[in-house]
């Protein structure tokens, strides 16, 4: 019984590593009776309303919450972020993100792995201001009757999602996870499908799971032979924050009073973006962010 454990051990730090987000809120709130810091698996809760409750409880009790969106702690992503946000690619024209698109394509891909992509967008480009999305299953629009348990213990809907997020200044990022009529999501490939491209006015920066980061020294994808090749990213001129162990970051945040690299508010934002995808689909409209209606669209 975790309550007995918390009462007996009175831990200063707690790690919630379970992949059952529906259990996170209850355990985290119980841990807050003793803990000064909590490190949580993502998604931090099963729904946005639960995340609101958790963040409010943490604020009231003065507990630091960190969420395991691990790219923020990874040296390669820190280096790439420093380059992109300092103008290495020029002005950012658009961003295209692709989910892992395995047997979990669609809604499950979005909540299990797409939340990492959503977190990266906020980390590098700030808070989104709107979302527009479509969610389909077997080629037709998803209805609430299509909500189902995923292969992992999370509620999901749809086998294909196309979502757009708008940011200040007119930047638009697209995220997709697609099921096709052939074996795209089921056949074994020698490459991962999980990837993204950041198209700038001077260069293109790309990442693919299993390969890492590369860039083209050109804003164009295609070139005459030898005119431009994919290259490893250089070091940013001003350096970068570097990677850090999440536990060490949480301890430093608790001791200093600063937010951790991926805070509870950051973790909640990924759920807000996910909620906005379903809300936009069900209302057939572009929705403003932050959301006014914070209820669970899959409930």
GROMACS .gro file of C-alpha atoms in nm:
model
  299
    1UNK     CA    1   0.000   0.000   0.000
    2UNK     CA    2   0.168   0.323  -0.115
    3UNK     CA    3  -0.002   0.526   0.160
    4UNK     CA    4   0.151   0.304   0.427
    5UNK     CA    5   0.488   0.333   0.255
    6UNK     CA    6   0.468   0.714   0.240
    7UNK     CA    7   0.364   0.736   0.607
    8UNK     CA    8   0.640   0.498   0.716
    9UNK     CA    9   0.924   0.631   0.501
   10UNK     CA   10   0.823   1.000   0.472
   11UNK     CA   11   1.024   1.041   0.150
   12UNK     CA   12   1.158   1.379   0.039
   13UNK     CA   13   1.150   1.270  -0.327
   14UNK     CA   14   0.908   1.034  -0.502
   15UNK     CA   15   0.925   0.881  -0.851
   16UNK     CA   16   0.602   0.766  -1.017
   17UNK     CA   17   0.721   0.536  -1.295
   18UNK     CA   18   0.396   0.350  -1.369
   19UNK     CA   19   0.262   0.356  -1.724
   20UNK     CA   20  -0.096   0.372  -1.594
   21UNK     CA   21  -0.167   0.748  -1.596
   22UNK     CA   22  -0.512   0.703  -1.445
   23UNK     CA   23  -0.337   0.615  -1.116
   24UNK     CA   24  -0.095   0.910  -1.113
   25UNK     CA   25  -0.317   1.178  -0.960
   26UNK     CA   26  -0.421   0.982  -0.652
   27UNK     CA   27  -0.068   0.861  -0.576
   28UNK     CA   28   0.094   1.200  -0.644
   29UNK     CA   29  -0.148   1.384  -0.413
   30UNK     CA   30  -0.081   1.127  -0.139
   31UNK     CA   31   0.295   1.171  -0.189
   32UNK     CA   32   0.260   1.547  -0.148
   33UNK     CA   33   0.188   1.499   0.223
   34UNK     CA   34   0.560   1.426   0.267
   35UNK     CA   35   0.756   1.481  -0.055
   36UNK     CA   36   0.917   1.805  -0.166
   37UNK     CA   37   0.968   1.680  -0.522
   38UNK     CA   38   0.792   1.430  -0.750
   39UNK     CA   39   0.921   1.291  -1.080
   40UNK     CA   40   0.642   1.150  -1.296
   41UNK     CA   41   0.618   0.931  -1.603
   42UNK     CA   42   0.439   1.094  -1.894
   43UNK     CA   43   0.158   1.154  -1.959
   44UNK     CA   44   0.141   1.297  -1.610
   45UNK     CA   45  -0.229   1.209  -1.579
   46UNK     CA   46  -0.496   1.043  -1.792
   47UNK     CA   47  -0.689   1.365  -1.860
   48UNK     CA   48  -0.647   1.741  -1.857
   49UNK     CA   49  -0.890   1.789  -1.563
   50UNK     CA   50  -0.677   1.551  -1.358
   51UNK     CA   51  -0.364   1.747  -1.455
   52UNK     CA   52  -0.533   2.069  -1.342
   53UNK     CA   53  -0.605   1.915  -1.001
   54UNK     CA   54  -0.250   1.783  -0.967
   55UNK     CA   55  -0.087   2.115  -1.059
   56UNK     CA   56  -0.315   2.305  -0.822
   57UNK     CA   57  -0.235   2.065  -0.536
   58UNK     CA   58   0.139   2.095  -0.603
   59UNK     CA   59   0.118   2.475  -0.597
   60UNK     CA   60  -0.082   2.479  -0.274
   61UNK     CA   61   0.160   2.243  -0.098
   62UNK     CA   62   0.478   2.390  -0.245
   63UNK     CA   63   0.581   2.061  -0.409
   64UNK     CA   64   0.803   2.060  -0.719
   65UNK     CA   65   0.672   1.832  -0.995
   66UNK     CA   66   0.886   1.719  -1.289
   67UNK     CA   67   0.765   1.515  -1.587
   68UNK     CA   68   0.965   1.263  -1.791
   69UNK     CA   69   0.962   1.431  -2.130
   70UNK     CA   70   1.318   1.312  -2.173
   71UNK     CA   71   1.422   1.525  -2.469
   72UNK     CA   72   1.465   1.824  -2.239
   73UNK     CA   73   1.733   1.631  -2.050
   74UNK     CA   74   1.912   1.496  -2.361
   75UNK     CA   75   2.234   1.668  -2.476
   76UNK     CA   76   2.162   1.623  -2.849
   77UNK     CA   77   1.818   1.781  -2.820
   78UNK     CA   78   1.962   2.062  -2.608
   79UNK     CA   79   2.224   2.130  -2.876
   80UNK     CA   80   1.967   2.121  -3.157
   81UNK     CA   81   1.734   2.349  -2.965
   82UNK     CA   82   2.009   2.603  -2.904
   83UNK     CA   83   2.087   2.606  -3.277
   84UNK     CA   84   1.728   2.631  -3.398
   85UNK     CA   85   1.625   2.900  -3.151
   86UNK     CA   86   1.936   3.109  -3.225
   87UNK     CA   87   1.862   3.130  -3.599
   88UNK     CA   88   2.079   2.848  -3.738
   89UNK     CA   89   1.802   2.750  -3.983
   90UNK     CA   90   1.702   3.110  -4.049
   91UNK     CA   91   1.342   3.212  -4.006
   92UNK     CA   92   1.131   2.903  -3.938
   93UNK     CA   93   0.882   2.853  -4.220
   94UNK     CA   94   0.705   2.541  -4.099
   95UNK     CA   95   0.747   2.228  -3.886
   96UNK     CA   96   0.636   1.876  -3.977
   97UNK     CA   97   0.627   1.605  -3.711
   98UNK     CA   98   0.553   1.238  -3.775
   99UNK     CA   99   0.445   0.993  -3.506
  100UNK     CA  100   0.594   0.649  -3.461
  101UNK     CA  101   0.306   0.503  -3.667
  102UNK     CA  102   0.337   0.142  -3.558
  103UNK     CA  103   0.038  -0.070  -3.454
  104UNK     CA  104  -0.057   0.216  -3.216
  105UNK     CA  105  -0.098   0.471  -3.498
  106UNK     CA  106  -0.348   0.746  -3.433
  107UNK     CA  107  -0.472   0.828  -3.084
  108UNK     CA  108  -0.250   0.586  -2.894
  109UNK     CA  109   0.059   0.704  -3.083
  110UNK     CA  110  -0.034   1.060  -2.989
  111UNK     CA  111  -0.069   1.005  -2.613
  112UNK     CA  112   0.227   0.764  -2.579
  113UNK     CA  113   0.484   0.934  -2.805
  114UNK     CA  114   0.322   1.240  -2.959
  115UNK     CA  115   0.331   1.412  -2.621
  116UNK     CA  116   0.711   1.420  -2.658
  117UNK     CA  117   0.664   1.601  -2.990
  118UNK     CA  118   0.415   1.846  -2.840
  119UNK     CA  119   0.652   1.918  -2.551
  120UNK     CA  120   0.937   1.988  -2.793
  121UNK     CA  121   0.723   2.241  -2.981
  122UNK     CA  122   0.659   2.439  -2.663
  123UNK     CA  123   1.019   2.406  -2.548
  124UNK     CA  124   1.160   2.553  -2.868
  125UNK     CA  125   0.879   2.775  -3.000
  126UNK     CA  126   0.664   2.880  -2.704
  127UNK     CA  127   0.300   2.819  -2.618
  128UNK     CA  128   0.065   2.737  -2.907
  129UNK     CA  129  -0.229   2.971  -2.954
  130UNK     CA  130  -0.464   2.749  -3.157
  131UNK     CA  131  -0.519   2.393  -3.278
  132UNK     CA  132  -0.704   2.248  -3.575
  133UNK     CA  133  -0.730   1.872  -3.621
  134UNK     CA  134  -0.907   1.577  -3.777
  135UNK     CA  135  -0.924   1.227  -3.628
  136UNK     CA  136  -1.038   0.931  -3.837
  137UNK     CA  137  -1.070   0.554  -3.808
  138UNK     CA  138  -1.081   0.330  -4.114
  139UNK     CA  139  -1.117   0.642  -4.328
  140UNK     CA  140  -1.422   0.792  -4.155
  141UNK     CA  141  -1.451   1.064  -3.892
  142UNK     CA  142  -1.419   0.941  -3.536
  143UNK     CA  143  -1.724   0.969  -3.311
  144UNK     CA  144  -1.738   0.927  -2.935
  145UNK     CA  145  -1.855   0.571  -2.994
  146UNK     CA  146  -1.503   0.501  -3.125
  147UNK     CA  147  -1.331   0.583  -2.796
  148UNK     CA  148  -1.157   0.267  -2.673
  149UNK     CA  149  -0.884   0.142  -2.441
  150UNK     CA  150  -0.542   0.142  -2.605
  151UNK     CA  151  -0.293  -0.141  -2.604
  152UNK     CA  152  -0.142   0.049  -2.315
  153UNK     CA  153  -0.384   0.147  -2.035
  154UNK     CA  154  -0.502   0.476  -2.183
  155UNK     CA  155  -0.824   0.585  -2.355
  156UNK     CA  156  -0.771   0.672  -2.720
  157UNK     CA  157  -0.962   0.728  -3.043
  158UNK     CA  158  -0.874   0.705  -3.411
  159UNK     CA  159  -0.613   0.529  -3.621
  160UNK     CA  160  -0.515   0.844  -3.812
  161UNK     CA  161  -0.463   1.198  -3.684
  162UNK     CA  162  -0.368   1.517  -3.865
  163UNK     CA  163  -0.319   1.812  -3.628
  164UNK     CA  164  -0.195   2.168  -3.672
  165UNK     CA  165  -0.079   2.403  -3.399
  166UNK     CA  166  -0.039   2.776  -3.450
  167UNK     CA  167   0.217   2.988  -3.263
  168UNK     CA  168   0.277   3.358  -3.212
  169UNK     CA  169   0.409   3.521  -3.528
  170UNK     CA  170   0.221   3.288  -3.761
  171UNK     CA  171   0.437   2.976  -3.729
  172UNK     CA  172   0.244   2.652  -3.790
  173UNK     CA  173   0.351   2.303  -3.683
  174UNK     CA  174   0.187   1.987  -3.815
  175UNK     CA  175   0.173   1.651  -3.638
  176UNK     CA  176   0.046   1.335  -3.804
  177UNK     CA  177   0.012   0.966  -3.729
  178UNK     CA  178  -0.131   0.774  -4.022
  179UNK     CA  179  -0.273   0.430  -4.091
  180UNK     CA  180  -0.281   0.341  -4.461
  181UNK     CA  181  -0.467   0.073  -4.653
  182UNK     CA  182  -0.145  -0.124  -4.701
  183UNK     CA  183   0.101  -0.245  -4.436
  184UNK     CA  184   0.268   0.089  -4.354
  185UNK     CA  185   0.206   0.057  -3.980
  186UNK     CA  186   0.263  -0.319  -3.950
  187UNK     CA  187   0.555  -0.416  -4.170
  188UNK     CA  188   0.903  -0.417  -4.025
  189UNK     CA  189   1.114  -0.136  -4.165
  190UNK     CA  190   1.487  -0.082  -4.136
  191UNK     CA  191   1.414   0.275  -4.026
  192UNK     CA  192   1.197   0.430  -3.760
  193UNK     CA  193   0.896   0.631  -3.879
  194UNK     CA  194   0.915   0.870  -3.581
  195UNK     CA  195   1.069   1.192  -3.714
  196UNK     CA  196   1.037   1.565  -3.769
  197UNK     CA  197   1.163   1.836  -4.005
  198UNK     CA  198   1.208   2.204  -3.926
  199UNK     CA  199   1.210   2.402  -4.248
  200UNK     CA  200   1.392   2.732  -4.225
  201UNK     CA  201   1.462   3.011  -4.471
  202UNK     CA  202   1.832   2.914  -4.479
  203UNK     CA  203   1.856   2.549  -4.370
  204UNK     CA  204   1.650   2.241  -4.287
  205UNK     CA  205   1.701   2.062  -3.955
  206UNK     CA  206   1.566   1.708  -3.923
  207UNK     CA  207   1.556   1.430  -3.667
  208UNK     CA  208   1.471   1.064  -3.712
  209UNK     CA  209   1.453   0.809  -3.433
  210UNK     CA  210   1.746   0.571  -3.461
  211UNK     CA  211   1.952   0.817  -3.667
  212UNK     CA  212   1.948   1.142  -3.474
  213UNK     CA  213   1.985   1.498  -3.603
  214UNK     CA  214   2.103   1.609  -3.947
  215UNK     CA  215   2.078   1.933  -4.142
  216UNK     CA  216   2.077   2.047  -4.504
  217UNK     CA  217   2.275   2.363  -4.574
  218UNK     CA  218   1.989   2.479  -4.795
  219UNK     CA  219   1.619   2.560  -4.757
  220UNK     CA  220   1.535   2.313  -5.037
  221UNK     CA  221   1.486   1.938  -4.999
  222UNK     CA  222   1.605   1.836  -5.346
  223UNK     CA  223   1.930   1.936  -5.519
  224UNK     CA  224   2.145   1.840  -5.816
  225UNK     CA  225   2.383   1.555  -5.729
  226UNK     CA  226   2.637   1.664  -5.471
  227UNK     CA  227   2.498   2.016  -5.432
  228UNK     CA  228   2.383   1.956  -5.075
  229UNK     CA  229   2.404   1.656  -4.843
  230UNK     CA  230   2.269   1.585  -4.496
  231UNK     CA  231   2.531   1.673  -4.234
  232UNK     CA  232   2.566   1.634  -3.855
  233UNK     CA  233   2.471   1.940  -3.654
  234UNK     CA  234   2.756   2.170  -3.546
  235UNK     CA  235   2.802   2.300  -3.195
  236UNK     CA  236   2.608   2.622  -3.132
  237UNK     CA  237   2.839   2.926  -3.117
  238UNK     CA  238   2.724   3.020  -2.768
  239UNK     CA  239   2.718   2.666  -2.635
  240UNK     CA  240   2.411   2.507  -2.479
  241UNK     CA  241   2.281   2.392  -2.143
  242UNK     CA  242   2.380   2.030  -2.207
  243UNK     CA  243   2.219   1.712  -2.090
  244UNK     CA  244   2.143   1.640  -1.728
  245UNK     CA  245   2.013   1.348  -1.525
  246UNK     CA  246   1.644   1.411  -1.449
  247UNK     CA  247   1.690   1.321  -1.083
  248UNK     CA  248   1.976   1.566  -1.042
  249UNK     CA  249   1.769   1.836  -1.211
  250UNK     CA  250   1.475   1.774  -0.977
  251UNK     CA  251   1.697   1.790  -0.668
  252UNK     CA  252   1.852   2.116  -0.789
  253UNK     CA  253   1.506   2.257  -0.859
  254UNK     CA  254   1.379   2.165  -0.512
  255UNK     CA  255   1.686   2.311  -0.341
  256UNK     CA  256   1.696   2.633  -0.544
  257UNK     CA  257   1.325   2.697  -0.590
  258UNK     CA  258   1.356   2.715  -0.968
  259UNK     CA  259   1.129   2.511  -1.200
  260UNK     CA  260   1.268   2.178  -1.325
  261UNK     CA  261   1.353   2.146  -1.693
  262UNK     CA  262   1.015   1.984  -1.756
  263UNK     CA  263   0.774   2.103  -1.489
  264UNK     CA  264   0.425   1.993  -1.401
  265UNK     CA  265   0.297   2.293  -1.597
  266UNK     CA  266   0.495   2.173  -1.900
  267UNK     CA  267   0.354   1.823  -1.858
  268UNK     CA  268   0.002   1.962  -1.832
  269UNK     CA  269   0.050   2.159  -2.154
  270UNK     CA  270   0.112   1.841  -2.352
  271UNK     CA  271  -0.221   1.707  -2.228
  272UNK     CA  272  -0.384   2.039  -2.314
  273UNK     CA  273  -0.253   2.014  -2.671
  274UNK     CA  274  -0.374   1.653  -2.695
  275UNK     CA  275  -0.714   1.756  -2.559
  276UNK     CA  276  -0.728   2.037  -2.814
  277UNK     CA  277  -0.678   1.785  -3.097
  278UNK     CA  278  -0.988   1.590  -2.998
  279UNK     CA  279  -1.185   1.906  -2.912
  280UNK     CA  280  -1.111   2.055  -3.255
  281UNK     CA  281  -1.216   1.734  -3.428
  282UNK     CA  282  -1.542   1.690  -3.238
  283UNK     CA  283  -1.643   2.057  -3.274
  284UNK     CA  284  -1.521   2.075  -3.637
  285UNK     CA  285  -1.352   2.404  -3.557
  286UNK     CA  286  -1.020   2.564  -3.477
  287UNK     CA  287  -0.989   2.596  -3.099
  288UNK     CA  288  -0.800   2.863  -2.908
  289UNK     CA  289  -0.528   2.774  -2.659
  290UNK     CA  290  -0.520   2.775  -2.360
  291UNK     CA  291  -0.853   2.591  -2.361
  292UNK     CA  292  -1.160   2.749  -2.203
  293UNK     CA  293  -1.342   2.414  -2.197
  294UNK     CA  294  -1.104   2.193  -2.002
  295UNK     CA  295  -1.331   1.888  -1.979
  296UNK     CA  296  -1.225   1.551  -2.118
  297UNK     CA  297  -1.348   1.520  -2.481
  298UNK     CA  298  -1.319   1.141  -2.462
  299UNK     CA  299  -1.526   1.118  -2.144
   0.00000   0.00000   0.00000
